[in-house]
Amino acid sequence: MEVREREHAAQIEEVYRRRYGKFLRVAVAILRDEQLGEEAVNDAFVRALRHRRGYVERGSLEAWLWRIVVNEARRRRSIEKRTIPSLRPMLDNSPAATNGHHAGGAVEAIVAALPERQRLALFLRYYADLDYEAIATALGVKPGTVAATLHAAHAALRRQLLEVEP
């Protein structure tokens, strides 16, 4: 058992080093704040290392880690909304909230207005380049649900963008 735990620890560290930028990008998209995103990713990996016995080798280790990162970012977002609601609008409009991109407030507002599962599925698909299986594991749903969720998100984005165009 101890050998397997050491192997898992090494594998977790390898995924952290290789994919940190993607984990950070998704956490920042969820939290809309660079520093909170960094803290969420780091705390998620600490949690993964502490609870590596909980990893069951039925799915990929990386998908299991994505689930932990997404849940940590969601937990932190929930705490932020409760503890400092008056600062939330300022954080949402900060340069970090746009993840370094200025694609336009309309698109950001449309994405922000999507239901949470749709937003998370979009972030995991396009920011993290995860396949449907990994997204399903990260969100705790079935792959068919991921397909339906992404379809609904794309349809909502298309519909809203057509309404915004002059």
PDB file of C-alpha atoms in Angstrom:
ATOM      1  CA  MET A   1       0.000   0.000   0.000  1.00  0.00           C
ATOM      2  CA  GLU A   2       2.772   2.423   0.859  1.00  0.00           C
ATOM      3  CA  VAL A   3       4.494   1.846  -2.498  1.00  0.00           C
ATOM      4  CA  ARG A   4       1.262   2.620  -4.353  1.00  0.00           C
ATOM      5  CA  GLU A   5       0.795   5.824  -2.347  1.00  0.00           C
ATOM      6  CA  ARG A   6       4.323   6.951  -3.223  1.00  0.00           C
ATOM      7  CA  GLU A   7       3.611   6.193  -6.881  1.00  0.00           C
ATOM      8  CA  HIS A   8       0.400   8.216  -6.720  1.00  0.00           C
ATOM      9  CA  ALA A   9       2.249  11.105  -5.055  1.00  0.00           C
ATOM     10  CA  ALA A  10       4.836  11.085  -7.851  1.00  0.00           C
ATOM     11  CA  GLN A  11       2.115  10.938 -10.501  1.00  0.00           C
ATOM     12  CA  ILE A  12       0.218  13.808  -8.859  1.00  0.00           C
ATOM     13  CA  GLU A  13       3.387  15.895  -8.810  1.00  0.00           C
ATOM     14  CA  GLU A  14       4.052  15.113 -12.476  1.00  0.00           C
ATOM     15  CA  VAL A  15       0.524  16.190 -13.496  1.00  0.00           C
ATOM     16  CA  TYR A  16       0.895  19.346 -11.397  1.00  0.00           C
ATOM     17  CA  ARG A  17       4.152  20.295 -13.115  1.00  0.00           C
ATOM     18  CA  ARG A  18       2.952  19.427 -16.616  1.00  0.00           C
ATOM     19  CA  ARG A  19      -0.538  20.932 -16.496  1.00  0.00           C
ATOM     20  CA  TYR A  20      -0.316  23.700 -13.875  1.00  0.00           C
ATOM     21  CA  GLY A  21      -1.044  26.431 -16.422  1.00  0.00           C
ATOM     22  CA  LYS A  22      -4.260  24.743 -17.539  1.00  0.00           C
ATOM     23  CA  PHE A  23      -5.400  24.144 -13.945  1.00  0.00           C
ATOM     24  CA  LEU A  24      -4.691  27.790 -13.153  1.00  0.00           C
ATOM     25  CA  ARG A  25      -6.516  29.038 -16.233  1.00  0.00           C
ATOM     26  CA  VAL A  26      -9.685  27.155 -15.293  1.00  0.00           C
ATOM     27  CA  ALA A  27      -9.486  28.166 -11.620  1.00  0.00           C
ATOM     28  CA  VAL A  28      -9.069  31.835 -12.613  1.00  0.00           C
ATOM     29  CA  ALA A  29     -12.038  31.542 -14.981  1.00  0.00           C
ATOM     30  CA  ILE A  30     -14.177  30.133 -12.161  1.00  0.00           C
ATOM     31  CA  LEU A  31     -12.987  32.588  -9.511  1.00  0.00           C
ATOM     32  CA  ARG A  32     -12.375  35.567 -11.791  1.00  0.00           C
ATOM     33  CA  ASP A  33      -9.268  36.414  -9.808  1.00  0.00           C
ATOM     34  CA  GLU A  34      -5.653  35.388 -10.485  1.00  0.00           C
ATOM     35  CA  GLN A  35      -4.486  35.194  -6.867  1.00  0.00           C
ATOM     36  CA  LEU A  36      -7.535  33.245  -5.710  1.00  0.00           C
ATOM     37  CA  GLY A  37      -7.046  30.907  -8.669  1.00  0.00           C
ATOM     38  CA  GLU A  38      -3.428  30.241  -7.697  1.00  0.00           C
ATOM     39  CA  GLU A  39      -4.441  29.552  -4.107  1.00  0.00           C
ATOM     40  CA  ALA A  40      -7.238  27.235  -5.217  1.00  0.00           C
ATOM     41  CA  VAL A  41      -4.949  25.181  -7.469  1.00  0.00           C
ATOM     42  CA  ASN A  42      -2.246  24.890  -4.835  1.00  0.00           C
ATOM     43  CA  ASP A  43      -4.697  23.957  -2.087  1.00  0.00           C
ATOM     44  CA  ALA A  44      -6.390  21.451  -4.379  1.00  0.00           C
ATOM     45  CA  PHE A  45      -3.110  19.676  -5.003  1.00  0.00           C
ATOM     46  CA  VAL A  46      -2.282  19.668  -1.312  1.00  0.00           C
ATOM     47  CA  ARG A  47      -5.694  18.106  -0.733  1.00  0.00           C
ATOM     48  CA  ALA A  48      -5.055  15.558  -3.498  1.00  0.00           C
ATOM     49  CA  LEU A  49      -1.759  14.535  -1.939  1.00  0.00           C
ATOM     50  CA  ARG A  50      -3.314  14.219   1.510  1.00  0.00           C
ATOM     51  CA  HIS A  51      -6.221  12.169   0.199  1.00  0.00           C
ATOM     52  CA  ARG A  52      -4.447  10.152  -2.502  1.00  0.00           C
ATOM     53  CA  ARG A  53      -5.758   6.968  -0.913  1.00  0.00           C
ATOM     54  CA  GLY A  54      -9.178   8.111  -2.139  1.00  0.00           C
ATOM     55  CA  TYR A  55      -8.091   7.834  -5.757  1.00  0.00           C
ATOM     56  CA  VAL A  56      -9.662   4.729  -7.215  1.00  0.00           C
ATOM     57  CA  GLU A  57      -7.931   3.665 -10.393  1.00  0.00           C
ATOM     58  CA  ARG A  58     -11.156   3.309 -12.385  1.00  0.00           C
ATOM     59  CA  GLY A  59     -10.690   6.643 -14.122  1.00  0.00           C
ATOM     60  CA  SER A  60      -7.700   8.743 -14.989  1.00  0.00           C
ATOM     61  CA  LEU A  61      -5.695  10.377 -12.234  1.00  0.00           C
ATOM     62  CA  GLU A  62      -5.771  13.665 -14.123  1.00  0.00           C
ATOM     63  CA  ALA A  63      -9.578  13.675 -14.293  1.00  0.00           C
ATOM     64  CA  TRP A  64      -9.677  12.972 -10.535  1.00  0.00           C
ATOM     65  CA  LEU A  65      -7.347  15.947 -10.003  1.00  0.00           C
ATOM     66  CA  TRP A  66      -9.533  18.157 -12.205  1.00  0.00           C
ATOM     67  CA  ARG A  67     -12.503  17.318 -10.019  1.00  0.00           C
ATOM     68  CA  ILE A  68     -10.571  18.379  -6.920  1.00  0.00           C
ATOM     69  CA  VAL A  69      -9.398  21.641  -8.534  1.00  0.00           C
ATOM     70  CA  VAL A  70     -12.887  22.520  -9.809  1.00  0.00           C
ATOM     71  CA  ASN A  71     -14.463  21.749  -6.435  1.00  0.00           C
ATOM     72  CA  GLU A  72     -11.840  23.815  -4.603  1.00  0.00           C
ATOM     73  CA  ALA A  73     -12.385  26.777  -6.934  1.00  0.00           C
ATOM     74  CA  ARG A  74     -16.167  26.486  -6.529  1.00  0.00           C
ATOM     75  CA  ARG A  75     -15.798  26.274  -2.746  1.00  0.00           C
ATOM     76  CA  ARG A  76     -13.625  29.388  -2.691  1.00  0.00           C
ATOM     77  CA  ARG A  77     -16.019  31.274  -4.969  1.00  0.00           C
ATOM     78  CA  SER A  78     -18.851  30.448  -2.605  1.00  0.00           C
ATOM     79  CA  ILE A  79     -16.838  31.684   0.380  1.00  0.00           C
ATOM     80  CA  GLU A  80     -15.847  34.875  -1.441  1.00  0.00           C
ATOM     81  CA  LYS A  81     -19.454  35.672  -2.312  1.00  0.00           C
ATOM     82  CA  ARG A  82     -20.547  35.208   1.296  1.00  0.00           C
ATOM     83  CA  THR A  83     -17.684  36.989   3.044  1.00  0.00           C
ATOM     84  CA  ILE A  84     -17.081  40.034   0.870  1.00  0.00           C
ATOM     85  CA  PRO A  85     -20.096  40.566  -1.388  1.00  0.00           C
ATOM     86  CA  SER A  86     -19.409  44.294  -1.671  1.00  0.00           C
ATOM     87  CA  LEU A  87     -16.003  43.626  -3.272  1.00  0.00           C
ATOM     88  CA  ARG A  88     -17.285  41.077  -5.791  1.00  0.00           C
ATOM     89  CA  PRO A  89     -18.260  43.607  -8.505  1.00  0.00           C
ATOM     90  CA  MET A  90     -14.805  45.206  -8.318  1.00  0.00           C
ATOM     91  CA  LEU A  91     -13.108  41.813  -8.605  1.00  0.00           C
ATOM     92  CA  ASP A  92     -15.354  40.840 -11.510  1.00  0.00           C
ATOM     93  CA  ASN A  93     -14.278  43.949 -13.436  1.00  0.00           C
ATOM     94  CA  SER A  94     -10.569  43.675 -12.651  1.00  0.00           C
ATOM     95  CA  PRO A  95      -8.013  42.902 -15.375  1.00  0.00           C
ATOM     96  CA  ALA A  96      -7.468  39.462 -13.801  1.00  0.00           C
ATOM     97  CA  ALA A  97     -11.170  38.733 -14.224  1.00  0.00           C
ATOM     98  CA  THR A  98     -10.731  38.770 -17.986  1.00  0.00           C
ATOM     99  CA  ASN A  99      -7.860  36.274 -17.758  1.00  0.00           C
ATOM    100  CA  GLY A 100      -5.661  38.696 -19.707  1.00  0.00           C
ATOM    101  CA  HIS A 101      -8.078  38.824 -22.632  1.00  0.00           C
ATOM    102  CA  HIS A 102     -10.296  41.718 -23.580  1.00  0.00           C
ATOM    103  CA  ALA A 103     -12.735  39.924 -25.864  1.00  0.00           C
ATOM    104  CA  GLY A 104     -15.488  42.316 -24.924  1.00  0.00           C
ATOM    105  CA  GLY A 105     -17.760  42.709 -21.980  1.00  0.00           C
ATOM    106  CA  ALA A 106     -20.733  41.317 -23.868  1.00  0.00           C
ATOM    107  CA  VAL A 107     -19.197  37.879 -24.371  1.00  0.00           C
ATOM    108  CA  GLU A 108     -17.959  37.765 -20.775  1.00  0.00           C
ATOM    109  CA  ALA A 109     -21.408  38.733 -19.511  1.00  0.00           C
ATOM    110  CA  ILE A 110     -23.071  36.061 -21.654  1.00  0.00           C
ATOM    111  CA  VAL A 111     -20.696  33.357 -20.410  1.00  0.00           C
ATOM    112  CA  ALA A 112     -21.099  34.563 -16.820  1.00  0.00           C
ATOM    113  CA  ALA A 113     -24.889  34.327 -17.171  1.00  0.00           C
ATOM    114  CA  LEU A 114     -24.780  30.656 -18.207  1.00  0.00           C
ATOM    115  CA  PRO A 115     -25.773  28.065 -15.616  1.00  0.00           C
ATOM    116  CA  GLU A 116     -22.780  26.924 -13.567  1.00  0.00           C
ATOM    117  CA  ARG A 117     -22.492  23.450 -15.104  1.00  0.00           C
ATOM    118  CA  GLN A 118     -22.461  24.931 -18.600  1.00  0.00           C
ATOM    119  CA  ARG A 119     -19.773  27.456 -17.650  1.00  0.00           C
ATOM    120  CA  LEU A 120     -17.615  24.794 -16.012  1.00  0.00           C
ATOM    121  CA  ALA A 121     -17.999  22.429 -18.966  1.00  0.00           C
ATOM    122  CA  LEU A 122     -16.924  25.220 -21.344  1.00  0.00           C
ATOM    123  CA  PHE A 123     -13.906  26.112 -19.189  1.00  0.00           C
ATOM    124  CA  LEU A 124     -12.809  22.483 -18.930  1.00  0.00           C
ATOM    125  CA  ARG A 125     -13.287  21.822 -22.629  1.00  0.00           C
ATOM    126  CA  TYR A 126     -11.709  24.966 -24.068  1.00  0.00           C
ATOM    127  CA  TYR A 127      -9.336  26.201 -21.350  1.00  0.00           C
ATOM    128  CA  ALA A 128      -8.118  22.788 -20.186  1.00  0.00           C
ATOM    129  CA  ASP A 129      -8.585  20.846 -23.467  1.00  0.00           C
ATOM    130  CA  LEU A 130     -10.215  17.949 -21.598  1.00  0.00           C
ATOM    131  CA  ASP A 131     -12.163  15.248 -23.390  1.00  0.00           C
ATOM    132  CA  TYR A 132     -15.753  14.404 -22.442  1.00  0.00           C
ATOM    133  CA  GLU A 133     -14.705  11.526 -20.143  1.00  0.00           C
ATOM    134  CA  ALA A 134     -12.368  13.756 -18.127  1.00  0.00           C
ATOM    135  CA  ILE A 135     -14.941  16.546 -17.952  1.00  0.00           C
ATOM    136  CA  ALA A 136     -17.540  14.030 -16.774  1.00  0.00           C
ATOM    137  CA  THR A 137     -15.224  12.850 -14.005  1.00  0.00           C
ATOM    138  CA  ALA A 138     -14.318  16.412 -13.012  1.00  0.00           C
ATOM    139  CA  LEU A 139     -17.981  17.436 -12.794  1.00  0.00           C
ATOM    140  CA  GLY A 140     -19.280  14.148 -11.400  1.00  0.00           C
ATOM    141  CA  VAL A 141     -21.649  13.507 -14.303  1.00  0.00           C
ATOM    142  CA  LYS A 142     -21.943  11.037 -17.189  1.00  0.00           C
ATOM    143  CA  PRO A 143     -20.201  11.727 -20.534  1.00  0.00           C
ATOM    144  CA  GLY A 144     -23.589  12.017 -22.244  1.00  0.00           C
ATOM    145  CA  THR A 145     -24.462  14.782 -19.802  1.00  0.00           C
ATOM    146  CA  VAL A 146     -21.270  16.591 -20.805  1.00  0.00           C
ATOM    147  CA  ALA A 147     -22.262  16.411 -24.469  1.00  0.00           C
ATOM    148  CA  ALA A 148     -25.751  17.734 -23.709  1.00  0.00           C
ATOM    149  CA  THR A 149     -24.366  20.443 -21.418  1.00  0.00           C
ATOM    150  CA  LEU A 150     -21.876  21.674 -24.005  1.00  0.00           C
ATOM    151  CA  HIS A 151     -24.563  21.598 -26.699  1.00  0.00           C
ATOM    152  CA  ALA A 152     -26.865  23.692 -24.506  1.00  0.00           C
ATOM    153  CA  ALA A 153     -24.038  26.123 -23.705  1.00  0.00           C
ATOM    154  CA  HIS A 154     -23.138  26.540 -27.374  1.00  0.00           C
ATOM    155  CA  ALA A 155     -26.788  27.088 -28.283  1.00  0.00           C
ATOM    156  CA  ALA A 156     -27.221  29.685 -25.531  1.00  0.00           C
ATOM    157  CA  LEU A 157     -24.029  31.485 -26.557  1.00  0.00           C
ATOM    158  CA  ARG A 158     -25.056  31.478 -30.222  1.00  0.00           C
ATOM    159  CA  ARG A 159     -28.546  32.755 -29.387  1.00  0.00           C
ATOM    160  CA  GLN A 160     -27.257  35.500 -27.082  1.00  0.00           C
ATOM    161  CA  LEU A 161     -24.511  36.609 -29.480  1.00  0.00           C
ATOM    162  CA  LEU A 162     -27.038  36.928 -32.308  1.00  0.00           C
ATOM    163  CA  GLU A 163     -29.133  39.173 -30.069  1.00  0.00           C
ATOM    164  CA  VAL A 164     -26.103  41.376 -29.250  1.00  0.00           C
ATOM    165  CA  GLU A 165     -25.057  41.904 -32.887  1.00  0.00           C
ATOM    166  CA  PRO A 166     -26.360  45.136 -34.458  1.00  0.00           C
TER     167      PRO A 166
END
